[in-house]
Coordinates of C-alpha atoms and ligand atoms in Angstrom, one line a residue:
X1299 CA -44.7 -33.0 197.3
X1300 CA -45.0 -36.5 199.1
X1301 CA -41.6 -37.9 198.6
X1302 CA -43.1 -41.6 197.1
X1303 CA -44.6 -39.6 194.2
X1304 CA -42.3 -40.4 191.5
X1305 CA -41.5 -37.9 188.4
X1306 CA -40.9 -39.2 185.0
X1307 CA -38.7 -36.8 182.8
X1308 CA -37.3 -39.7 180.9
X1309 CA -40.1 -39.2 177.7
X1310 CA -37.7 -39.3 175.2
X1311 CA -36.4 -42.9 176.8
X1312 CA -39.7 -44.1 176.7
X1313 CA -44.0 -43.0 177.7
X1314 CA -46.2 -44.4 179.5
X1315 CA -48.8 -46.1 177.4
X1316 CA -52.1 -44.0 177.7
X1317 CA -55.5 -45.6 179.0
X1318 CA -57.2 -45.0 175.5
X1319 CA -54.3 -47.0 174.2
X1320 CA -55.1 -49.9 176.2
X1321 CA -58.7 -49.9 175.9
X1322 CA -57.9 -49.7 171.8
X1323 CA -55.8 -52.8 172.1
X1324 CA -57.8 -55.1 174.3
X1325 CA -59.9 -56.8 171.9
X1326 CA -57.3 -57.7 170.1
X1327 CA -55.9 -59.3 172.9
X1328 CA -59.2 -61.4 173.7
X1329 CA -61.7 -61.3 171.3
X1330 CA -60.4 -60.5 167.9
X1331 CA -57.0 -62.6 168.1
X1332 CA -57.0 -64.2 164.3
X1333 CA -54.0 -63.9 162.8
X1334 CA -54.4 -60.8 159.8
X1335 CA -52.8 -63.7 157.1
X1336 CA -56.0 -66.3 157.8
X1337 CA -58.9 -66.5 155.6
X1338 CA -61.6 -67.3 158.6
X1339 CA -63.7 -65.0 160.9
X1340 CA -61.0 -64.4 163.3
X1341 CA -58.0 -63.2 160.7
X1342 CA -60.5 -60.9 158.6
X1343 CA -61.5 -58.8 161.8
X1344 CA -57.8 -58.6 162.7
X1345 CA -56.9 -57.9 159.2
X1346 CA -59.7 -55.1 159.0
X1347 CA -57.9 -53.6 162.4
X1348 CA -54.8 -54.0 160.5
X1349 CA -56.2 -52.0 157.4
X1350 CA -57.7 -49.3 159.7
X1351 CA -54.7 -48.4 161.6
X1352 CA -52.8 -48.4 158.2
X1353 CA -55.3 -46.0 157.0
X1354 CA -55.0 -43.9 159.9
X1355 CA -51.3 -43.5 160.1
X1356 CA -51.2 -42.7 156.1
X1357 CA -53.5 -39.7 156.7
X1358 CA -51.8 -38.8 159.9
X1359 CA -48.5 -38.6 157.7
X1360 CA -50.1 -37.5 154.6
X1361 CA -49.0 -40.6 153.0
X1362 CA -51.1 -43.7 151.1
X1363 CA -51.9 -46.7 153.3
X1364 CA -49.9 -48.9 150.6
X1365 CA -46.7 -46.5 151.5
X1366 CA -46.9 -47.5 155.3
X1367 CA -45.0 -50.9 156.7
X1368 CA -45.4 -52.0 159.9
X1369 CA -41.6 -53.3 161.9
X1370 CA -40.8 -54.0 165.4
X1371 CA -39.6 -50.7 166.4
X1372 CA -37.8 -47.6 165.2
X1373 CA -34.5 -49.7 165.3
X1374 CA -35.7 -51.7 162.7
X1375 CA -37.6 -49.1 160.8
X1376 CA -34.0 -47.4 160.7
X1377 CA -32.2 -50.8 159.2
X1378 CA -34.6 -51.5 157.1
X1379 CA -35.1 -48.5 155.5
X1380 CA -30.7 -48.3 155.1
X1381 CA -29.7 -51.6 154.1
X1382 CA -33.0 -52.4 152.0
X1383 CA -32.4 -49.1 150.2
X1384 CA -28.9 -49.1 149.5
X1385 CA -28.6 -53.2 148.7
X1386 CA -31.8 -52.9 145.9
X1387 CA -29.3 -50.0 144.1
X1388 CA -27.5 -53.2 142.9
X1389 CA -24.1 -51.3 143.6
X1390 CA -22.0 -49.6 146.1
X1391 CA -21.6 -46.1 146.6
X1392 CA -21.0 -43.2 148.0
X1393 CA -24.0 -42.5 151.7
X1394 CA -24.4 -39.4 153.4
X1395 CA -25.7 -39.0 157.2
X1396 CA -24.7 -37.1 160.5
X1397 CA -22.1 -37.2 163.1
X1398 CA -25.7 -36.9 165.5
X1399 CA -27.6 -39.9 164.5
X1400 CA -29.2 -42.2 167.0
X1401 CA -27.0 -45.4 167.2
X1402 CA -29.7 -47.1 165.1
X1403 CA -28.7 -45.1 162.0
X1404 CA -25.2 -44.4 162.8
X1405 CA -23.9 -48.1 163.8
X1406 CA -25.9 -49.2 160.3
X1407 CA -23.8 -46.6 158.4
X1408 CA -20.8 -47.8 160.2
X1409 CA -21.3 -51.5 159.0
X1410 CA -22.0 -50.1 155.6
X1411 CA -18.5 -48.5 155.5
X1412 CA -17.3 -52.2 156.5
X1413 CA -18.8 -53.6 153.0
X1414 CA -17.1 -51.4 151.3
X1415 CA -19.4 -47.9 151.0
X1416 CA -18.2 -44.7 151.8
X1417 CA -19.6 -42.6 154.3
X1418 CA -20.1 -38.8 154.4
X1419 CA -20.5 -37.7 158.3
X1420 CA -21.7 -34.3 158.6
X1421 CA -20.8 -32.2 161.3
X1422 CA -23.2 -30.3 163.2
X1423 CA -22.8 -26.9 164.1
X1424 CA -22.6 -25.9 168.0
X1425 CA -26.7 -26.5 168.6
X1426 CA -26.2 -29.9 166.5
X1427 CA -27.8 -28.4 163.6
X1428 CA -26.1 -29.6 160.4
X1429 CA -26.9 -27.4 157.0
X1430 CA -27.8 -27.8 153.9
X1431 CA -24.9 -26.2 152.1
X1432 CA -22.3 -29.0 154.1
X1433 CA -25.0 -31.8 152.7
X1434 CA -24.9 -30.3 149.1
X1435 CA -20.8 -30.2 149.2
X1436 CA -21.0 -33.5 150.1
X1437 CA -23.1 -35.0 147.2
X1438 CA -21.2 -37.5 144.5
X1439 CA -21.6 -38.2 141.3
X1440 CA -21.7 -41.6 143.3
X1441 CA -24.5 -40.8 146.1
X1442 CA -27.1 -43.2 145.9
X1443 CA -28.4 -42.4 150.2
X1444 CA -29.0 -40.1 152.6
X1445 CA -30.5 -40.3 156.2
X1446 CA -30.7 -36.8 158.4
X1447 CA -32.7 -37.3 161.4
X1448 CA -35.5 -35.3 161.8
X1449 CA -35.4 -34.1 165.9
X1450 CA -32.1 -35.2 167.7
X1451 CA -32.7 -37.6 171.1
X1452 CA -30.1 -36.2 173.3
X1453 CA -30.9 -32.6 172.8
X1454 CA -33.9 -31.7 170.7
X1455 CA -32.5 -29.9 168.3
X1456 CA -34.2 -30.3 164.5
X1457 CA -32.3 -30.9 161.3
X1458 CA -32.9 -29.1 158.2
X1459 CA -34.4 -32.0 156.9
X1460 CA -37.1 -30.1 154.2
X1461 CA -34.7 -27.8 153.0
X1462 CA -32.5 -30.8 152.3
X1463 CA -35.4 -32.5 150.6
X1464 CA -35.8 -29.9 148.4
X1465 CA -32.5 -29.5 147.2
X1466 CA -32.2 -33.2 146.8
X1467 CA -35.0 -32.5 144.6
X1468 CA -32.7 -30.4 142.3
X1469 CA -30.2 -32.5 142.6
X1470 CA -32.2 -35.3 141.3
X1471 CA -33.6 -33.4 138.3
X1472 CA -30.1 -33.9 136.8
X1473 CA -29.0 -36.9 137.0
X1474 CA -29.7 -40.7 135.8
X1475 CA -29.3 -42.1 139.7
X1476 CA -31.7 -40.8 142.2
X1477 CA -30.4 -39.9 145.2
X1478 CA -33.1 -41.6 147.9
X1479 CA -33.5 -39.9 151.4
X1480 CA -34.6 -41.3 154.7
X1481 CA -35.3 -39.4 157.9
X1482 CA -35.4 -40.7 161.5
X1483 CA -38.2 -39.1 163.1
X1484 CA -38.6 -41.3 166.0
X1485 CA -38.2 -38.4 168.3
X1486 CA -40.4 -36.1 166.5
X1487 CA -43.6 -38.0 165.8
X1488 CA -45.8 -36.9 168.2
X1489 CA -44.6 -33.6 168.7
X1490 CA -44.1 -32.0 165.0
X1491 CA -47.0 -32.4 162.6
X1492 CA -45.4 -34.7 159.6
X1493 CA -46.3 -34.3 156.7
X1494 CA -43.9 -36.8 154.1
X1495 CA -45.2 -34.2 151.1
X1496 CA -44.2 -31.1 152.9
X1497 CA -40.8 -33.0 153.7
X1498 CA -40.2 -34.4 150.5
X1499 CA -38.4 -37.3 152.4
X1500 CA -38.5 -40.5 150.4
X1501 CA -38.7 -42.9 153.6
X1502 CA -39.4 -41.8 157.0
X1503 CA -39.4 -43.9 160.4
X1504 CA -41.6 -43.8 163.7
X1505 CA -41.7 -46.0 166.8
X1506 CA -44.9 -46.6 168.6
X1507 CA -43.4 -46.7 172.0
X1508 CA -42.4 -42.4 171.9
X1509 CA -46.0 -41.2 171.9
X1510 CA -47.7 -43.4 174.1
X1511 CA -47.9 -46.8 172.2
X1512 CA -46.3 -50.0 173.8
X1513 CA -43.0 -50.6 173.1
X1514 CA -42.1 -53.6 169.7
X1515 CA -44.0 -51.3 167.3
X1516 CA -42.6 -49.1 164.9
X1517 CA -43.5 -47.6 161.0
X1518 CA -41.5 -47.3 158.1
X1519 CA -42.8 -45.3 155.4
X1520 CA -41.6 -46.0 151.9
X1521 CA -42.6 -43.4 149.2
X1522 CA -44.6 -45.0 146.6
X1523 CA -41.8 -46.5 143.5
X1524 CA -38.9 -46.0 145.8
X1525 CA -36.6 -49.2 145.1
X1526 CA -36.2 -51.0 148.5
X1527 CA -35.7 -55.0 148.9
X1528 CA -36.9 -57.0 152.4
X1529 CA -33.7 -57.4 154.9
X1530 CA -35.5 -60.5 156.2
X1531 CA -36.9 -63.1 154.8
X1532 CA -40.3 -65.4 155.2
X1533 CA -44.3 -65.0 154.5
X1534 CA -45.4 -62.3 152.1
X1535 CA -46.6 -59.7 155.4
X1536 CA -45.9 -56.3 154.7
X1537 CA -46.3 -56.4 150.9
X1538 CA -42.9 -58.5 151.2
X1539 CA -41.3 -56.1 152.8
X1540 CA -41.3 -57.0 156.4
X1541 CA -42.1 -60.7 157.0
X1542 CA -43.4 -62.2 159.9
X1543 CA -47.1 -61.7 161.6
X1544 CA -47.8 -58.9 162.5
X1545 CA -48.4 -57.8 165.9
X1546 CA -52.8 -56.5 165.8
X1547 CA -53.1 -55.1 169.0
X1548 CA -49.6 -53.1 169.3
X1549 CA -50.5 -51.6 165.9
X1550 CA -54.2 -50.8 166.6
X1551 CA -52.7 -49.2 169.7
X1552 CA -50.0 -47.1 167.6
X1553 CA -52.7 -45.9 165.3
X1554 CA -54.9 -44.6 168.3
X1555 CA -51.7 -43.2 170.6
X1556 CA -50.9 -41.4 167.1
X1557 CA -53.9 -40.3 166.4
X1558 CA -54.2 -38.4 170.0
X1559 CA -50.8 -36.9 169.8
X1560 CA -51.0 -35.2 166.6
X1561 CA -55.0 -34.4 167.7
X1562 CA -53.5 -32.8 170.5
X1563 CA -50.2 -31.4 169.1
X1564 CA -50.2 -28.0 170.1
X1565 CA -51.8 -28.0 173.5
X1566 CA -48.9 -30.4 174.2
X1567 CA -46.3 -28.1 172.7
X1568 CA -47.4 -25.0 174.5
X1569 CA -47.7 -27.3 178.0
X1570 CA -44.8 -29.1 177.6
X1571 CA -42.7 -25.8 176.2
X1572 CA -43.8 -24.2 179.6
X1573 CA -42.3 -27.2 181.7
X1574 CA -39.0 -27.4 180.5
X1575 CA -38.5 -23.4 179.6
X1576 CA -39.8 -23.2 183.8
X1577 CA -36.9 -25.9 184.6
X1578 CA -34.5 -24.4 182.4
X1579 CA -34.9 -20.9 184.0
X1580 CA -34.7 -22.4 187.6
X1581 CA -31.4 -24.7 186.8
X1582 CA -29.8 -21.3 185.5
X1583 CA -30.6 -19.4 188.3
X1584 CA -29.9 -21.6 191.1
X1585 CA -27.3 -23.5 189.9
X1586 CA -23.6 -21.8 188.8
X1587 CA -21.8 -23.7 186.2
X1588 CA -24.1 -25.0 183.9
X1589 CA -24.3 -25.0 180.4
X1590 CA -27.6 -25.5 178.4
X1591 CA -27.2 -28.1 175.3
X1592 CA -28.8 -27.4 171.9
X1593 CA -30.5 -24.6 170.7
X1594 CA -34.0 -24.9 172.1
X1595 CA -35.6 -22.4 169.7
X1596 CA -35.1 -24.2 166.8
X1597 CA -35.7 -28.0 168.7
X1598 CA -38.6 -30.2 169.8
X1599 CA -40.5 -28.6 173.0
X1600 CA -39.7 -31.8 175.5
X1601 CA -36.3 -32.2 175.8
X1602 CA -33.3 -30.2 178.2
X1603 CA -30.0 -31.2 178.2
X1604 CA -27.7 -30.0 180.8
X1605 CA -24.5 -29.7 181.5
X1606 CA -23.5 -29.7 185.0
X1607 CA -20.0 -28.7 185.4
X1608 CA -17.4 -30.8 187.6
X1609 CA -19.9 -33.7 188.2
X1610 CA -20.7 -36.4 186.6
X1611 CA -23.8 -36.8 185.0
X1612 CA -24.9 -40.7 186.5
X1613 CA -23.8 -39.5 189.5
X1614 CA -26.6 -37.4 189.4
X1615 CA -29.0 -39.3 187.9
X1616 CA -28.5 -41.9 191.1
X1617 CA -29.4 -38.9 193.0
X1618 CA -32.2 -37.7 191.4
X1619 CA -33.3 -41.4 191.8
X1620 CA -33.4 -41.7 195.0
X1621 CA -35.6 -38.6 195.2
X1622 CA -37.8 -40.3 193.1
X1623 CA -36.8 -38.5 189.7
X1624 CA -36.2 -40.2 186.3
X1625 CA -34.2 -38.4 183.7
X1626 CA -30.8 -39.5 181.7
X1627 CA -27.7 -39.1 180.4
X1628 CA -28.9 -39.3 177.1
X1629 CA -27.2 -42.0 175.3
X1630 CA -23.8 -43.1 175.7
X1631 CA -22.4 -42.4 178.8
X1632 CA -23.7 -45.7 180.6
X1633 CA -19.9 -46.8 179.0
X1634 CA -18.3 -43.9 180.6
X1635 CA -17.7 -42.9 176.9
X1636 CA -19.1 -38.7 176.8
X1637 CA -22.0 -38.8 174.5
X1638 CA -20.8 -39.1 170.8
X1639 CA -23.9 -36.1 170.1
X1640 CA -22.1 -33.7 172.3
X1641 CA -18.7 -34.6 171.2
X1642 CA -19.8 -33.5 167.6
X1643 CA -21.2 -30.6 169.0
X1644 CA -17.8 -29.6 170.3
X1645 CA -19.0 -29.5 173.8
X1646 CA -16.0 -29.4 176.2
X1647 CA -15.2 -33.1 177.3
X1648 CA -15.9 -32.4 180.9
X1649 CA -19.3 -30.8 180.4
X1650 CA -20.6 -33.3 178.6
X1651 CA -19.5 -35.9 181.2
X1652 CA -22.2 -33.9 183.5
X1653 CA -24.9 -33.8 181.2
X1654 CA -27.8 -34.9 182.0
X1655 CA -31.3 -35.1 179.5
X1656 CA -34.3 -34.5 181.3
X1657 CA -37.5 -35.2 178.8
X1658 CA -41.4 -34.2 179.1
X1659 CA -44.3 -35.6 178.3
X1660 CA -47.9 -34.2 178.6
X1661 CA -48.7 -35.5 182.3
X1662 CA -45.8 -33.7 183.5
X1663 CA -46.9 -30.6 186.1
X1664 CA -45.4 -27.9 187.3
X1665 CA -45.9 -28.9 190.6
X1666 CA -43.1 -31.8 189.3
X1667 CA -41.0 -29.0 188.0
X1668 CA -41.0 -27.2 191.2
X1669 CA -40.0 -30.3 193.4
X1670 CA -37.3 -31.2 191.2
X1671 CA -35.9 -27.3 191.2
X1672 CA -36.2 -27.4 194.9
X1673 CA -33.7 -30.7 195.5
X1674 CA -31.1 -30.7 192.3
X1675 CA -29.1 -27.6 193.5
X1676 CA -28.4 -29.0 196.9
X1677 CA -27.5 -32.3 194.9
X1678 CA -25.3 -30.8 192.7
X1679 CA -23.5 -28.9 195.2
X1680 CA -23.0 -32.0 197.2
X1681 CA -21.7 -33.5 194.2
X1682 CA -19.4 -30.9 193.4
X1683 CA -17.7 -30.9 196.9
X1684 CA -16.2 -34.3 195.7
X1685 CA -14.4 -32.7 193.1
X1686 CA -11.3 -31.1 193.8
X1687 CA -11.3 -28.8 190.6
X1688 CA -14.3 -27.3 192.3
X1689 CA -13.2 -27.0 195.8
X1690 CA -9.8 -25.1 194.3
X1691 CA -12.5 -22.6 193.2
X1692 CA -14.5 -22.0 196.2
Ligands
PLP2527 N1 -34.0 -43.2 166.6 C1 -34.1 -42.3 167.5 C2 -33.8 -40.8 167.2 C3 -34.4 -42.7 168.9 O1 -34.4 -41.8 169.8 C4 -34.6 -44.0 169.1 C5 -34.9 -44.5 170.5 O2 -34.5 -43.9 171.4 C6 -34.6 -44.9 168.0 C7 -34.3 -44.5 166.8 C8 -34.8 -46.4 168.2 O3 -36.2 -46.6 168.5 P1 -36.7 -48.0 169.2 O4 -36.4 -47.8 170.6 O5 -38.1 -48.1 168.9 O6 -35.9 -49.1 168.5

């Protein structure tokens, strides 16, 4: 491989927006700029674009356009559905989540804790699966929320998030307080058909930007007569929910990069799946040392996390940068913190210090596979020689 071609296998970070996308969002750029709020010419065709990506993404998710809200991104999706769930209960009680939760979920829990709710953290179990049987324990008389994430950003690995649907569902048939439930599935759109009346979640979020839409975009579905109030305030976009104009092209593009990812769902899976299980074979078998986080059976096809023994993980990802090759640590580690997803895990301090996420996407070849497997081992091993626990060994 010519060494200017660059590699991405940073997919879960971010994807490249496709050409369809593009061409989807141009007129809205040029020709059909009205804002979706004004009565003329210009604001009915962008409100008709509006409408028809809302329609889409219901029947993508099996939802009704009314029970899709447009946000910013999956951030916000996250916030709004937490703190515009939990503040229209009128009271404060008792909110269960996961030790594993993307910052977006867990820091929102963490300021809920600081108004005076209290939080249940699960614990996942050594693949960062959490069970149903811990999330039952942990219901109160008291509950009134619960967010599980759907697929897990630093290592793939999916929740149990019907099976905890439908015992909420139980739950819920006795008593006078409904417990709601939100999932993150920012990491799974795209890659797992959704289907909100399979899940049985109440409220379920996606960002754009994760399967090929710009970044700023994100979707919050709210199952229909779920009590919810706005987190910010202004015009009446949204259906009150989510004030503020809304951003035409960005959503006409999500609607469309949607639309081809779940069209194309399982020719991805079985392309990407062959990547990484092809990477994750190679790593093992030329490199000593290294330890393979999450379960990868029972996880989305596109992400490997690795641990690389007596290195550090940004060391590496400097390395692989200068060979052209994008991948991550994940999330955390930029503040030389280990990740707090591997910590839960139980995964051995130093090991998770030299973990690094590498993430697919459907553009990814083997040909990129094979390049990378034929400069990480001499990388690591130069990395290693550094490190005096590893020279002891040698
Ligand atoms: N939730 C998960 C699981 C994520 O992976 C991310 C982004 O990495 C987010 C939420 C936040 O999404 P956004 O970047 O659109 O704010």
């Amino acid at each position: 491989m010519n060494n200017n071609k660059r590699v991405y296998l940073d997919n879960s970070a971010t994807t490249q927006v496709l050409p369809e996308v593009v061409k989807e969002m141009q007129p809205y750029f040029s020709e059909i700029y009205g804002n979706a709020s004004s009565l003329h010419y210009f604001g009915r065709e962008a409100k008709k674009a509006l409408d028809a990506a809302r329609a889409k993404i219901a029947t993508l998710l099996n939802a009704a356009p009314e029970e899709i809200f447009f946000t910013g991104c999956g951030t916000e999706s996250d916030n709004l559905a937490i703190f515009g769930v939990v503040s229209a209960q009128g009271k404060k009680g008792h909110l269960i989540t996961t030790k594993v939760e993307h910052h977006a979920v867990l820091y929102s829990f963490q300021h809920l804790e600081k108004l005076g709710y209290e939080v249940t953290y699960l614990d996942p179990d050594k693949s960062g699966a959490v069970s149903a049987e811990d999330f039952k324990k942990a219901v109160r008389d008291d509950t009134i929320f619960a967010s599980i994430m759907y697929a897990n950003n630093e290592v793939g690995t999916l929740e149990p998030v019907e099976e905890i649907a439908a015992a909420l569902k139980e739950i819920n048939a006795g008593r006078k307080n409904k417990i709601y439930f939100h999932t993150d599935a920012v990491q799974a759109a795209g890659k797992i058909k959704l289907d909100v009346q399979k899940l049985g979640v109440d409220l379920l979020s996606i960002s754009g930007h994760k399967f090929g839409a710009p970044k700023g975009v994100g979707v919050l579905y709210v199952r229909k007569g779920v009590k919810i109030e706005p987190m910010t305030f202004g015009g009446g976009h949204e259906n009150g929910l989510r004030p503020g104009t809304e951003n035409v092209p960005s959503i006409a593009g999500m609607a469309k990069a949607f639309e081809l990812a779940v069209d194309n769902i399982e020719q991805h899976h079985k392309h990407i799946l062959s990547l990484r299980e092809s990477l994750k074979k190679g790593i093992v078998e030329k490199i000593p040392e290294v330890v393979i986080n999450g379960s990868g059976n029972n996880a989305v096809a596109n992400i490997l996390n690795v641990s690389f023994h007596y290195i550090e993980g940004e060391a590496l990802l400097l390395k692989l940068d200068m060979k052209g090759i994008a991948a991550s640590t994940g999330s955390a580690c930029a503040t030389g913190e280990p990740s707090h997803v591997l910590s839960a895990m139980c995964v051995d301090p130093v090991a998770a210090q030299g973990a690094v996420r590498f993430s697919f996407g459907h553009s990814n070849t083997q040909e990129e596979v094979d390049y990378v497997l034929s400069v990480l081992p001499e990388m690591v091993e130069s990395l290693r020689a550094m490190s005096p626990v590893w020279r002891g060994k040698k």
